[in-house]
CSV table of C-alpha atoms in Angstrom, one decimal:
chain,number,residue,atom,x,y,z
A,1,UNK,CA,0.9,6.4,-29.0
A,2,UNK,CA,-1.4,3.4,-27.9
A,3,UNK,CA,-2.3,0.7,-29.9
A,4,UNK,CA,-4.9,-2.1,-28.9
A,5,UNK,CA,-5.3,-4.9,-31.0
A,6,UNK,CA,-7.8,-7.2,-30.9
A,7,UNK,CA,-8.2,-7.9,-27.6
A,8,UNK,CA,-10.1,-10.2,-25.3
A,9,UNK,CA,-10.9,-10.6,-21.8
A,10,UNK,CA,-13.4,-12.6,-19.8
A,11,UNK,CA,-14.6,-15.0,-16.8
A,12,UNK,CA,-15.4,-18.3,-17.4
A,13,UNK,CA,-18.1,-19.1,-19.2
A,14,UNK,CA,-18.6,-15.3,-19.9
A,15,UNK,CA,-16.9,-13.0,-21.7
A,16,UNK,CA,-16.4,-9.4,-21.6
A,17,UNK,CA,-14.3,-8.1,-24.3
A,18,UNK,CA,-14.2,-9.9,-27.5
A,19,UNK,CA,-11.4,-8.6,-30.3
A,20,UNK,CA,-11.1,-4.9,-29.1
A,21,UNK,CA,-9.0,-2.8,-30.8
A,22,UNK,CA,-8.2,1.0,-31.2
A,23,UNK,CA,-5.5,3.5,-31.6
A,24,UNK,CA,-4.7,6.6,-29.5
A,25,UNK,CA,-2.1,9.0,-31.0
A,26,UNK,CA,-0.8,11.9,-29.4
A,27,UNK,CA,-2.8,15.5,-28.9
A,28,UNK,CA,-6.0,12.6,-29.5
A,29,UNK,CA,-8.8,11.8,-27.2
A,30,UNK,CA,-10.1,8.1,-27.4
A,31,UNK,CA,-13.9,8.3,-26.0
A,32,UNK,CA,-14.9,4.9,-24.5
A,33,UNK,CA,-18.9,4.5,-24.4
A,34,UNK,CA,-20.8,1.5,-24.0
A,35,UNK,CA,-24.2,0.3,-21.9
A,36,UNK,CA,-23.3,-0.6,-18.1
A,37,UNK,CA,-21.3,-3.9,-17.7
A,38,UNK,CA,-19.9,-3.6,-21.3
A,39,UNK,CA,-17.0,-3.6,-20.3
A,40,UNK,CA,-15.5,-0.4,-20.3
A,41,UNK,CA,-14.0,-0.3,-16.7
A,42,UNK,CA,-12.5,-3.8,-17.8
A,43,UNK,CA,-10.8,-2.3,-20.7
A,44,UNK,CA,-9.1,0.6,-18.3
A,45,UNK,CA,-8.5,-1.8,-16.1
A,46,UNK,CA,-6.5,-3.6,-18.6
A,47,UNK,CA,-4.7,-0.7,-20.0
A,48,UNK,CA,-3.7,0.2,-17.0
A,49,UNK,CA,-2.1,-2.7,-16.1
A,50,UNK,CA,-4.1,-4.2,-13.1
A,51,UNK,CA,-5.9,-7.0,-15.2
A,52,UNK,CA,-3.9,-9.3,-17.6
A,53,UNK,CA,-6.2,-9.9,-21.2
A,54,UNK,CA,-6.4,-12.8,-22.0
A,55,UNK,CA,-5.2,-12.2,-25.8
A,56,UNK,CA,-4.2,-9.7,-27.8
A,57,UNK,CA,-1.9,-6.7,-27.7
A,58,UNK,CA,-1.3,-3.2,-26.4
A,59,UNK,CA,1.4,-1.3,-27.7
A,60,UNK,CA,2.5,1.9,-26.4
A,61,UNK,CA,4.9,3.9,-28.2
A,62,UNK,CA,6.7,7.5,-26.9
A,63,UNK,CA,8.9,8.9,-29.4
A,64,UNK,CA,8.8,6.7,-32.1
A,65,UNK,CA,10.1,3.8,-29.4
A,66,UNK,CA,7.6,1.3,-27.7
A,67,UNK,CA,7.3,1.8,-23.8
A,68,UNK,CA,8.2,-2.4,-22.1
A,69,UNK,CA,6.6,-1.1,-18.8
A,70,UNK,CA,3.2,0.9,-20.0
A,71,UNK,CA,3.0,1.9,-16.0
A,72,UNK,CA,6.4,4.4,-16.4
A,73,UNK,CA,4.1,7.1,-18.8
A,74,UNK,CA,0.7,6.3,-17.5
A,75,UNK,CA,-1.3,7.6,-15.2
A,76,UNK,CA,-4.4,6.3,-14.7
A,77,UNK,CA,-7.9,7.8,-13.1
A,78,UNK,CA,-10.4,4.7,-11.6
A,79,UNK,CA,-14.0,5.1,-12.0
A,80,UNK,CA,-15.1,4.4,-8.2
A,81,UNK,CA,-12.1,5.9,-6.7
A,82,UNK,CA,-9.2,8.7,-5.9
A,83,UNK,CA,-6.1,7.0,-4.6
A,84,UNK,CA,-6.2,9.1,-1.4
A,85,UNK,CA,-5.5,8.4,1.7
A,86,UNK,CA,-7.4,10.3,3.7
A,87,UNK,CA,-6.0,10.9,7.1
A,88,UNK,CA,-3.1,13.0,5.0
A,89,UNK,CA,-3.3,16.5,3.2
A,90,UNK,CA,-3.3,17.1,-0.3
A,91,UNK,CA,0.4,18.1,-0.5
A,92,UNK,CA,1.0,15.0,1.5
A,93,UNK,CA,-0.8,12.8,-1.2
A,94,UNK,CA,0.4,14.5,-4.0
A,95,UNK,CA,3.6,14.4,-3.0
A,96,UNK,CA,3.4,10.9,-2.4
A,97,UNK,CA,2.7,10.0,-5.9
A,98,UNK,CA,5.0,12.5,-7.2
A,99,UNK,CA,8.3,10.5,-5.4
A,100,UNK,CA,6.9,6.8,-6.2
A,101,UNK,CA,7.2,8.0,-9.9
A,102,UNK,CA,11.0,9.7,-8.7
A,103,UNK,CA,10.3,13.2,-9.5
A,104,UNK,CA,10.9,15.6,-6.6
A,105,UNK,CA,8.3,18.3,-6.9
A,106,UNK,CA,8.5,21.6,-5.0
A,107,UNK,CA,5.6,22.7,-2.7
A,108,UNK,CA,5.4,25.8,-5.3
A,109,UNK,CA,4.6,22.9,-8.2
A,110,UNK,CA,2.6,21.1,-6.4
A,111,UNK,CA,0.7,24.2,-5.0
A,112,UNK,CA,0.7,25.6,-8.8
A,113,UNK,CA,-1.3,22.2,-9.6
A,114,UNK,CA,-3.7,22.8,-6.9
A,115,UNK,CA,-4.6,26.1,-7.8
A,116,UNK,CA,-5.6,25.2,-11.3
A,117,UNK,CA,-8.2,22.9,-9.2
A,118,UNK,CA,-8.8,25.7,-6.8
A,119,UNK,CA,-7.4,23.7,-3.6
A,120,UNK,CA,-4.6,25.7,-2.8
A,121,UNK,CA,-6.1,27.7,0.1
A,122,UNK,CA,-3.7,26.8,2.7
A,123,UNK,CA,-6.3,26.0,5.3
A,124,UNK,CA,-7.5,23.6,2.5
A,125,UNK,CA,-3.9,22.1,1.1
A,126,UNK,CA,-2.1,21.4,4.5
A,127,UNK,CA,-2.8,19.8,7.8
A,128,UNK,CA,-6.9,19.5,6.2
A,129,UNK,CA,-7.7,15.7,6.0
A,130,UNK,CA,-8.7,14.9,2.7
A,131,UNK,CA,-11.2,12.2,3.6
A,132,UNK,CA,-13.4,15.5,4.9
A,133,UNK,CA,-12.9,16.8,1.4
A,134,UNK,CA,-16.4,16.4,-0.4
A,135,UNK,CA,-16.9,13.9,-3.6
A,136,UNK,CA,-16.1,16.6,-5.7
A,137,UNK,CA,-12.8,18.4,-4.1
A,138,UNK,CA,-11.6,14.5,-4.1
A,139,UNK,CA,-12.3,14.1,-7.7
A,140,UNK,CA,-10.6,17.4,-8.3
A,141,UNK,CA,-7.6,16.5,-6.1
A,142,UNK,CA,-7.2,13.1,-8.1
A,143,UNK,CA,-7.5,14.5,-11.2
A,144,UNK,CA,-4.1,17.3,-10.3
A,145,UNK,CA,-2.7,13.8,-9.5
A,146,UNK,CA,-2.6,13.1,-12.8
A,147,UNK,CA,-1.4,16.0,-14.3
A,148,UNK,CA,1.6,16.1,-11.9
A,149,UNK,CA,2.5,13.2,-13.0
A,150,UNK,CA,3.8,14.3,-16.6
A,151,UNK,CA,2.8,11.1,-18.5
A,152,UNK,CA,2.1,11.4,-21.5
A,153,UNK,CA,-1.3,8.7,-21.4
A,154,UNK,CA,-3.7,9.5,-19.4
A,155,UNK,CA,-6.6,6.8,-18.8
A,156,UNK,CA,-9.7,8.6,-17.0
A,157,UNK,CA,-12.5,6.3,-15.7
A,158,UNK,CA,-15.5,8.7,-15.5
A,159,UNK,CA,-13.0,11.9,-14.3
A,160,UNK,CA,-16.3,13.7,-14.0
A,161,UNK,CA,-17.9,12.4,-11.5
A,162,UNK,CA,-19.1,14.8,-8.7
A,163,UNK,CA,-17.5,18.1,-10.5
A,164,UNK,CA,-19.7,20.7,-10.3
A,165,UNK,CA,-20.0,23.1,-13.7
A,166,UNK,CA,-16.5,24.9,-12.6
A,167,UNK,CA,-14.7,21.9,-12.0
A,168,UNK,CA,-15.7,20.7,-15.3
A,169,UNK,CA,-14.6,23.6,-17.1
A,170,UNK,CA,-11.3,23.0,-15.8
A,171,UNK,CA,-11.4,19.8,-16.8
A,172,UNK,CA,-11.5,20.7,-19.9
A,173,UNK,CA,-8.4,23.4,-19.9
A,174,UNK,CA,-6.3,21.0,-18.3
A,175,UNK,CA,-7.4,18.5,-21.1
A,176,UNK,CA,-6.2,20.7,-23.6
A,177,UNK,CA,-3.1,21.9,-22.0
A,178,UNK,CA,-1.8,18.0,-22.0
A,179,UNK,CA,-3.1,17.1,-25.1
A,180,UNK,CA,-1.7,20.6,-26.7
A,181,UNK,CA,1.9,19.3,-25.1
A,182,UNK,CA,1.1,16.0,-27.0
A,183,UNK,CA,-0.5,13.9,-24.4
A,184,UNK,CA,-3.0,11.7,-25.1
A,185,UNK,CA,-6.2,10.1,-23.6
A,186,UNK,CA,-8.0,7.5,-23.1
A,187,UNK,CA,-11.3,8.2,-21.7
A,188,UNK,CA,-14.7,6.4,-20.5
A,189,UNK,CA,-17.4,8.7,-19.2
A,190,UNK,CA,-20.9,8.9,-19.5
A,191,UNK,CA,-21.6,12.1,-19.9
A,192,UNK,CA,-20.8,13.4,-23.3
A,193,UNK,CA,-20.9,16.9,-23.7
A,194,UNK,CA,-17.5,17.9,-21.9
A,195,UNK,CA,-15.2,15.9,-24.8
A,196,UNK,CA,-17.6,16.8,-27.7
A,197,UNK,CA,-15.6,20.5,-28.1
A,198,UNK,CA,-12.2,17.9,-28.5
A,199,UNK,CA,-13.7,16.1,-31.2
A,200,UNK,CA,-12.9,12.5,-29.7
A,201,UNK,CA,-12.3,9.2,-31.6
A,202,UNK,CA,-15.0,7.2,-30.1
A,203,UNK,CA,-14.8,3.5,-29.4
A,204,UNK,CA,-18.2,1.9,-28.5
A,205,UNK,CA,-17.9,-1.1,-26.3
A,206,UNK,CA,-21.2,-3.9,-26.7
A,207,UNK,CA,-21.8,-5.9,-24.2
A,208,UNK,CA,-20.4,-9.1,-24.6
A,209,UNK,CA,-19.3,-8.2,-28.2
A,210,UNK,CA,-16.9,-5.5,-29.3
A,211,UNK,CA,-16.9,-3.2,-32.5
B,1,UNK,CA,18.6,1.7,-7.6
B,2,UNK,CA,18.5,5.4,-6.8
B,3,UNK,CA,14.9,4.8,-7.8
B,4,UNK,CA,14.3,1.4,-6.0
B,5,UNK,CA,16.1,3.9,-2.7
B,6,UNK,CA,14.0,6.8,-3.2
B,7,UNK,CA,10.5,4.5,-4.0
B,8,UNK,CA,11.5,2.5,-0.6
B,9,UNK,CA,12.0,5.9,1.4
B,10,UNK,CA,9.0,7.3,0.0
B,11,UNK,CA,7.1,4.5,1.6
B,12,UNK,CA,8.6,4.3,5.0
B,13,UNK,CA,8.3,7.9,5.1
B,14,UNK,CA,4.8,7.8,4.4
B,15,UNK,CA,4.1,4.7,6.2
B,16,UNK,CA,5.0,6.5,9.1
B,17,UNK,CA,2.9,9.9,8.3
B,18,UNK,CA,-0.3,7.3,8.0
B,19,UNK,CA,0.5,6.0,11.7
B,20,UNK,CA,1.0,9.3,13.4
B,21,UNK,CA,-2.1,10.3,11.7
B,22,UNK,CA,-3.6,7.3,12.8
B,23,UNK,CA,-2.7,7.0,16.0
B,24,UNK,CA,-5.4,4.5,17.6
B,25,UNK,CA,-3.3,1.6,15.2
B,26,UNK,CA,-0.3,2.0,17.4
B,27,UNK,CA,-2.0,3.3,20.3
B,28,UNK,CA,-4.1,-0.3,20.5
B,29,UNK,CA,-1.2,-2.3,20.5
B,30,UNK,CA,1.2,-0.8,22.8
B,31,UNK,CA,-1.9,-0.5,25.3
B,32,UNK,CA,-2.4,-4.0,24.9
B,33,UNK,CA,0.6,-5.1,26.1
B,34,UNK,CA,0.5,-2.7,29.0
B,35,UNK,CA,-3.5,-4.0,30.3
B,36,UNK,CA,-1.9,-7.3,29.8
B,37,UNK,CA,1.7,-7.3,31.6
B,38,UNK,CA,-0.9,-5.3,34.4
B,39,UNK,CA,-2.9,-8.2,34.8
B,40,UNK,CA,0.1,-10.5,34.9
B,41,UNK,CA,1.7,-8.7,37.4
B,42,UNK,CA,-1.3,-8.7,39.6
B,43,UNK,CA,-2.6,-12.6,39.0
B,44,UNK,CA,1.0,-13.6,39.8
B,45,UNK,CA,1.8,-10.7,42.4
B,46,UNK,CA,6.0,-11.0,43.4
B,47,UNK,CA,7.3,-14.6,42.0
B,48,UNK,CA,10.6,-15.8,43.4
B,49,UNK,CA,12.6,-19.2,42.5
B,50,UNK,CA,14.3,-21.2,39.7
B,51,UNK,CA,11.0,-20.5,37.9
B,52,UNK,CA,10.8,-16.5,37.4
B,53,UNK,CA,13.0,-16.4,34.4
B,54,UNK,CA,10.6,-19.1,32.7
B,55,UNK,CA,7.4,-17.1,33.4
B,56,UNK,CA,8.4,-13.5,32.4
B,57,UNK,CA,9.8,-15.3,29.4
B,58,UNK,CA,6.8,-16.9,28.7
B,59,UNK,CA,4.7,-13.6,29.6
B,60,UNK,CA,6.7,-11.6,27.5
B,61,UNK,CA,6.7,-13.1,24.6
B,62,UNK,CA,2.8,-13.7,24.7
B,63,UNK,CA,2.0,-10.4,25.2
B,64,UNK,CA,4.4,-9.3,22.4
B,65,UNK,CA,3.0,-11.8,20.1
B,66,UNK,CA,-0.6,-11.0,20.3
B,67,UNK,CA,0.0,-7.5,20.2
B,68,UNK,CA,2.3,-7.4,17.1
B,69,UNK,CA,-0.8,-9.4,15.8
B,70,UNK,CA,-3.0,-6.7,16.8
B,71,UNK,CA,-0.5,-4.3,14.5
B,72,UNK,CA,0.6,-6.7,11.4
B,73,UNK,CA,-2.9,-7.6,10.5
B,74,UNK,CA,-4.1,-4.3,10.2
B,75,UNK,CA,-0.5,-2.5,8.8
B,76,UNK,CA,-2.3,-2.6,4.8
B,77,UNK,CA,-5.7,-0.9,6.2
B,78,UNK,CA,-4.5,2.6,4.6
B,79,UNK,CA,-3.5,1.3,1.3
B,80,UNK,CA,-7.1,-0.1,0.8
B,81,UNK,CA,-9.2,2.5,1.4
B,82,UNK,CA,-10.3,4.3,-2.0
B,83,UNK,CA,-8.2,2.4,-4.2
B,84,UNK,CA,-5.0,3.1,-3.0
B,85,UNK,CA,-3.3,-0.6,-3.2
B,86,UNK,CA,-5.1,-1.1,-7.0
B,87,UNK,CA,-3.6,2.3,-7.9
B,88,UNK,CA,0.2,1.8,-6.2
B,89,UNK,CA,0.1,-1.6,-8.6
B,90,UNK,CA,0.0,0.8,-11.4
B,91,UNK,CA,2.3,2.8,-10.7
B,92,UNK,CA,5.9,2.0,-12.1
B,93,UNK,CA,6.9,0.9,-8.7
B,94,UNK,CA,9.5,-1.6,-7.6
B,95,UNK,CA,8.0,-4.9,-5.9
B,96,UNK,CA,11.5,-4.8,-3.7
B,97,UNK,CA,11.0,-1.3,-3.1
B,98,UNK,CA,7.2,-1.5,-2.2
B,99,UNK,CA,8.2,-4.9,0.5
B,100,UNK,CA,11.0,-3.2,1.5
B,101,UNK,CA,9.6,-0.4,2.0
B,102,UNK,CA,6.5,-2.1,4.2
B,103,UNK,CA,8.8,-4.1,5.8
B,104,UNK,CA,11.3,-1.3,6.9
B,105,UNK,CA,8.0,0.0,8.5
B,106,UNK,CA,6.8,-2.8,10.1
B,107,UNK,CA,10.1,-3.2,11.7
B,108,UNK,CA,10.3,0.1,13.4
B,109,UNK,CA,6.6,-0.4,14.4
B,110,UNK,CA,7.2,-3.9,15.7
B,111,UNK,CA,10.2,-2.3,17.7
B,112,UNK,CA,7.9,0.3,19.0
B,113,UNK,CA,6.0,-2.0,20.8
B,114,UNK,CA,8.8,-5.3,21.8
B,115,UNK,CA,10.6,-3.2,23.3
B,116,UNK,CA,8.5,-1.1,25.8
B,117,UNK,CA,7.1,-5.0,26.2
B,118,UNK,CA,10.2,-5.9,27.4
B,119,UNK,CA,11.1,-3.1,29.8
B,120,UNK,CA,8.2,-3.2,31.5
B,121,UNK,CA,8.0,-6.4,32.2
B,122,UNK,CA,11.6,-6.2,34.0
B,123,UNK,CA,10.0,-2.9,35.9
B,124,UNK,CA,6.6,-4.9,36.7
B,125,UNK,CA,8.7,-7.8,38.2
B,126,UNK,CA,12.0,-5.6,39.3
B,127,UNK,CA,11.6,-7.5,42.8
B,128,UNK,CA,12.3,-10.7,40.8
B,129,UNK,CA,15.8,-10.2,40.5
B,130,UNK,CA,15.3,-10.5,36.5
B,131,UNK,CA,15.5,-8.9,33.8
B,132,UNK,CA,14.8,-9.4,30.3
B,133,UNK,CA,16.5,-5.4,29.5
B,134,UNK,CA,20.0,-7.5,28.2
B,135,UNK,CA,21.6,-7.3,24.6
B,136,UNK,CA,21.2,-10.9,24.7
B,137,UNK,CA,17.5,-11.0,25.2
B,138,UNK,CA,16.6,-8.3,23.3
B,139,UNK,CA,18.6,-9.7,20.4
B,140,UNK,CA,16.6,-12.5,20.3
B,141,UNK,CA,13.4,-10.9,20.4
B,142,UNK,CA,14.5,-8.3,17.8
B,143,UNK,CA,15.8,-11.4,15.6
B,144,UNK,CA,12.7,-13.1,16.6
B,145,UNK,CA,10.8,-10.0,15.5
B,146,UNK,CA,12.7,-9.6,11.8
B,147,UNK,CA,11.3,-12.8,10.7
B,148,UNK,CA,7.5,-12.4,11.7
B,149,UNK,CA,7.7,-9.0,10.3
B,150,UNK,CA,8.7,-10.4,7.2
B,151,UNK,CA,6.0,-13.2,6.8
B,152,UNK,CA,3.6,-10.8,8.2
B,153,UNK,CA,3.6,-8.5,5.5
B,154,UNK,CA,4.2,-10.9,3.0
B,155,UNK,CA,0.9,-13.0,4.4
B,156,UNK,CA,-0.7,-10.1,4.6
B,157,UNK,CA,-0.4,-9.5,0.7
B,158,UNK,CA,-1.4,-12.5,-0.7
B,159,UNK,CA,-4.4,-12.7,1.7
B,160,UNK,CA,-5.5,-9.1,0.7
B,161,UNK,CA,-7.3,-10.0,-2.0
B,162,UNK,CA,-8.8,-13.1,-1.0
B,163,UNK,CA,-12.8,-12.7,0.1
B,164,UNK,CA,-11.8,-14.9,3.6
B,165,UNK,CA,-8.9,-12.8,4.7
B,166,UNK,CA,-9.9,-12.6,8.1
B,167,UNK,CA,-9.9,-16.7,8.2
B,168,UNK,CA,-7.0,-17.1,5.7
B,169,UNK,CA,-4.7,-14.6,7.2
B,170,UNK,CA,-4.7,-16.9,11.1
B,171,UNK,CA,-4.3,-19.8,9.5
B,172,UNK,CA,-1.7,-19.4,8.0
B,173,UNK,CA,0.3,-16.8,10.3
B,174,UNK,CA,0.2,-18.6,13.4
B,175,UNK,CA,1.3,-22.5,12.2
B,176,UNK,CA,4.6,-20.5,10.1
B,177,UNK,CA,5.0,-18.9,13.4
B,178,UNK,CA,4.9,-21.2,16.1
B,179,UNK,CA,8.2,-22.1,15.2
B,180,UNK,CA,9.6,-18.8,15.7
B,181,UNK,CA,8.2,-18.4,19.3
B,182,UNK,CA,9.2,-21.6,20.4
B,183,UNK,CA,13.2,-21.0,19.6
B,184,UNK,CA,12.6,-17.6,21.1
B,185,UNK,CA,11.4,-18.7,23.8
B,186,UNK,CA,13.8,-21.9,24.5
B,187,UNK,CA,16.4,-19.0,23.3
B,188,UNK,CA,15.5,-16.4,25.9
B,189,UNK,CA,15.7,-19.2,28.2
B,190,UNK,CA,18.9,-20.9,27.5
B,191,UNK,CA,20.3,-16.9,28.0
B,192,UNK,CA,18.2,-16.0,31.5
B,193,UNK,CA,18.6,-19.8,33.3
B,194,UNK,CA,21.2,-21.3,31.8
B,195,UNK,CA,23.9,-18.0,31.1
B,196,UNK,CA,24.4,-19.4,27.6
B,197,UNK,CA,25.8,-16.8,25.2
B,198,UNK,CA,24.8,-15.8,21.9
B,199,UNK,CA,28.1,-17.3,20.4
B,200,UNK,CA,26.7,-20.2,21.9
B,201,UNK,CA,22.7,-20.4,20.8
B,202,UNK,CA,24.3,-19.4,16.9
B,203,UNK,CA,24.4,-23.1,16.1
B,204,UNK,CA,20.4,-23.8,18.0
B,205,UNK,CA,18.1,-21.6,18.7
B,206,UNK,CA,19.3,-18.4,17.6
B,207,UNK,CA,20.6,-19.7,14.4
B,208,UNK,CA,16.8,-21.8,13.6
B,209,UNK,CA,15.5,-17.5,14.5
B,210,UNK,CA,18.0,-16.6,11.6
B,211,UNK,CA,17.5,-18.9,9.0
B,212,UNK,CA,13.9,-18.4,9.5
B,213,UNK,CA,14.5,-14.6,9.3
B,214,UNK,CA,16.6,-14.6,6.3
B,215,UNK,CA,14.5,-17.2,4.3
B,216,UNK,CA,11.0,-15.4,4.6
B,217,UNK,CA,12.8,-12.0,4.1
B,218,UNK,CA,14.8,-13.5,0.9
B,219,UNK,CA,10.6,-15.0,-0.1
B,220,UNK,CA,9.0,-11.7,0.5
B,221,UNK,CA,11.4,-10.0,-1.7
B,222,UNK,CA,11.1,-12.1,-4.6
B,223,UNK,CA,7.2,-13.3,-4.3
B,224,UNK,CA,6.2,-9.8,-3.3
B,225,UNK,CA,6.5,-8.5,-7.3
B,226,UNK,CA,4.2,-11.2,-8.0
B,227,UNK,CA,1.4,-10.8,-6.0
B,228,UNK,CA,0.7,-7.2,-6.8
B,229,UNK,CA,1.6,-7.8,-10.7
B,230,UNK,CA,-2.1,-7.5,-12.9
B,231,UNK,CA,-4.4,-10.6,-12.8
């Protein structure tokens, strides 16, 4: 599904990524570890399509035919935030995202979503700012983002940070609901135990240098 | 261009659900312009002569301009709170759709607040004997309007990013506007002392409002694409 070939990225004067490459098929995991300010968040960055590399390739591929614009199947997860705006509700925001990508979901689909993160209490879902959501509700509500959006590549920049045990748990069923419908996943996070029961290629990132 | 209709919807739509839930960004503005036509109308109390046209003109159009300032500088202030505007640039979403879309919404916001501008300064100074509430007027304004909207949120993108945004962002807004004002101003005039019709101003000062219009609008659509493409 996703290819990277020997990519490279850097400042001037210092680089960050050096001739990284990995593959990503579909139902797979790809597990990005690496020390801080190896580059990892670089490399999402990249993927996602907000930073140009400076060579090599990425290749994504959906049914056997390679995607021109990687933004149309994925959805991506930043490390250090949610994509919220935080004066509007949850169905506001998903919704938002939901019509920028041209699908029209129903309040019953995007409620469905929620309750898999349980935020579908009412007094939680509408007319409830999320910027008085706490770290963790926001994670959660970022992370039903991206499985509303029905792309098949998802690219998740530490998607556990502030889930409590339940929320990780979930996590991990919605993890393998998409990658059981043949999604795949790109993933950086720190803590390891969630994505060992997946069985994840790994890609460690040096700093500086890449293997 | 279903999509690039629905994408540009989606954002006016939502544009507008971020300013009623903020409402201290349009509330600032519009209550601007009212402290300010206030204190006009008391420092210059009831004016009379050949000169009343020139003053409201020149009062009008300086409170609208500083507080449409007050509004297009801070119109992007949602999209960059927790990633939003990073996370939009991701998404497979139309550069004409996403200025349109801003545009459209700074438009109706911009209208919001030119037109109360206008009416009260004709109710402020109704012992004048003018007033600025005329198609004529108002089209220039409005036409006025259209091209700072468009250079404002086309400024406003390429300076987002930039570490000096609050110095970038005057610097270049109020030299590429100057122009504007002026011809709306020697526009409003032309209209108010000299009862020259908009037929009329099409080949001066009205026309100089349109081309600007029509050029920064045309630039905004196709640089806009370009400044939120990846690094």
């Amino acid at each position: 599904m996703l290819k990277v070939s020997d990519l490279h990225f850097g400042y001037r004067f210092r680089p960050i990524l050096q001739g990284v490459s990995c593959e990503v098929s579909a139902g797979e995991i790809l597990h990005i570890v690496g020390t801080n300010g190896s580059g990892k968040t670089t490399l999402m960055s990249i993927l996602a399509g907000l930073t140009k590399e400076t060579a090599g390739s990425i290749t994504l591929t959906c049914d056997n035919q390679e995607i021109a614009d990687r933004r149309q199947k994925t959805e991506y997860l930043p490390a250090e935030a949610n994509g919220l705006y935080g004066k509007m509700d949850a169905m506001d925001n998903l919704r938002f995202w939901q019509k920028l990508r041209g699908l029209s979901p129903s309040n019953e689909d995007i409620i469905a979503a929620l309750a898999q993160w349980d935020l579908d209490h009412p007094l939680i879902r509408s007319n409830f700012p999320t910027e008085k959501y706490s770290t963790g509700m926001k994670r959660r509500l970022a992370l039903a983002r991206v499985q509303l959006s029905g792309t098949p590549l998802w690219l998740l920049d530490e998607p556990l940070y502030g889930l409590d045990a339940k929320g990780i748990v979930q996590f991990q069923s919605i993890l393998s609901q998409h990658l059981d419908a043949g999604g795949a996943v790109a993933v950086v996070s720190h803590d390891t135990v969630p994505l060992e029961t997946f069985r994840p290629k790994v890609l460690e990132i040096e700093k500086r240098t890449a293997s | 261009m279903k999509l690039l209709f629905s994408q540009t919807m989606t954002i006016v739509r939502h544009g507008f659900k971020i300013e009623w839930a903020n409402p201290e960004r349009w509330l600032s503005p519009i209550l601007f312009a009212i402290t300010m036509l206030i204190l006009f109308s008391f420092s210059v109390g009831t004016i009379e002569g050949p000169d009343t046209a020139k003053l409201l003109v020149a009062e009008t159009y300086l409170t609208a301009f500083f507080s449409l300032q007050i509004s297009f500088a801070r119109f992007l202030e949602p999209d960059q709170q927790d990633g939003v505007f990073s996370l939009l640039r991701t998404y497979p979403l139309s550069g004409s759709a996403w200025y349109l879309g801003k545009y459209i919404t700074v438009m109706i916001m911009g209208l919001l607040i030119l037109i109360p501008t206008i009416f009260l300064t004709s109710f402020l100074h109704a012992k004048s004997g003018v007033s600025l509430m005329s198609i004529p007027v108002i089209t220039v304004a409005v036409t006025a309007l259209s091209g700072m909207a468009a250079l404002g949120v086309l400024l406003s993108t390429m300076t987002m990013g930039s570490g000096s945004k609050q110095i970038l962002y005057p610097l270049l807004y109020f030299p590429l506007t100057a122009p504007v004002l002026i011809s709306a101003v020697e526009a409003s005039k032309s209209i108010l002392v000299d009862n020259v019709n908009l037929q009329s101003l099409m080949s001066s000062w009205l026309g100089l409002l349109l081309i600007f219009g029509v050029m920064s609008f045309t630039l905004g659509i196709l640089l806009f694409g370009e400044l939120v493409k990846a690094e």
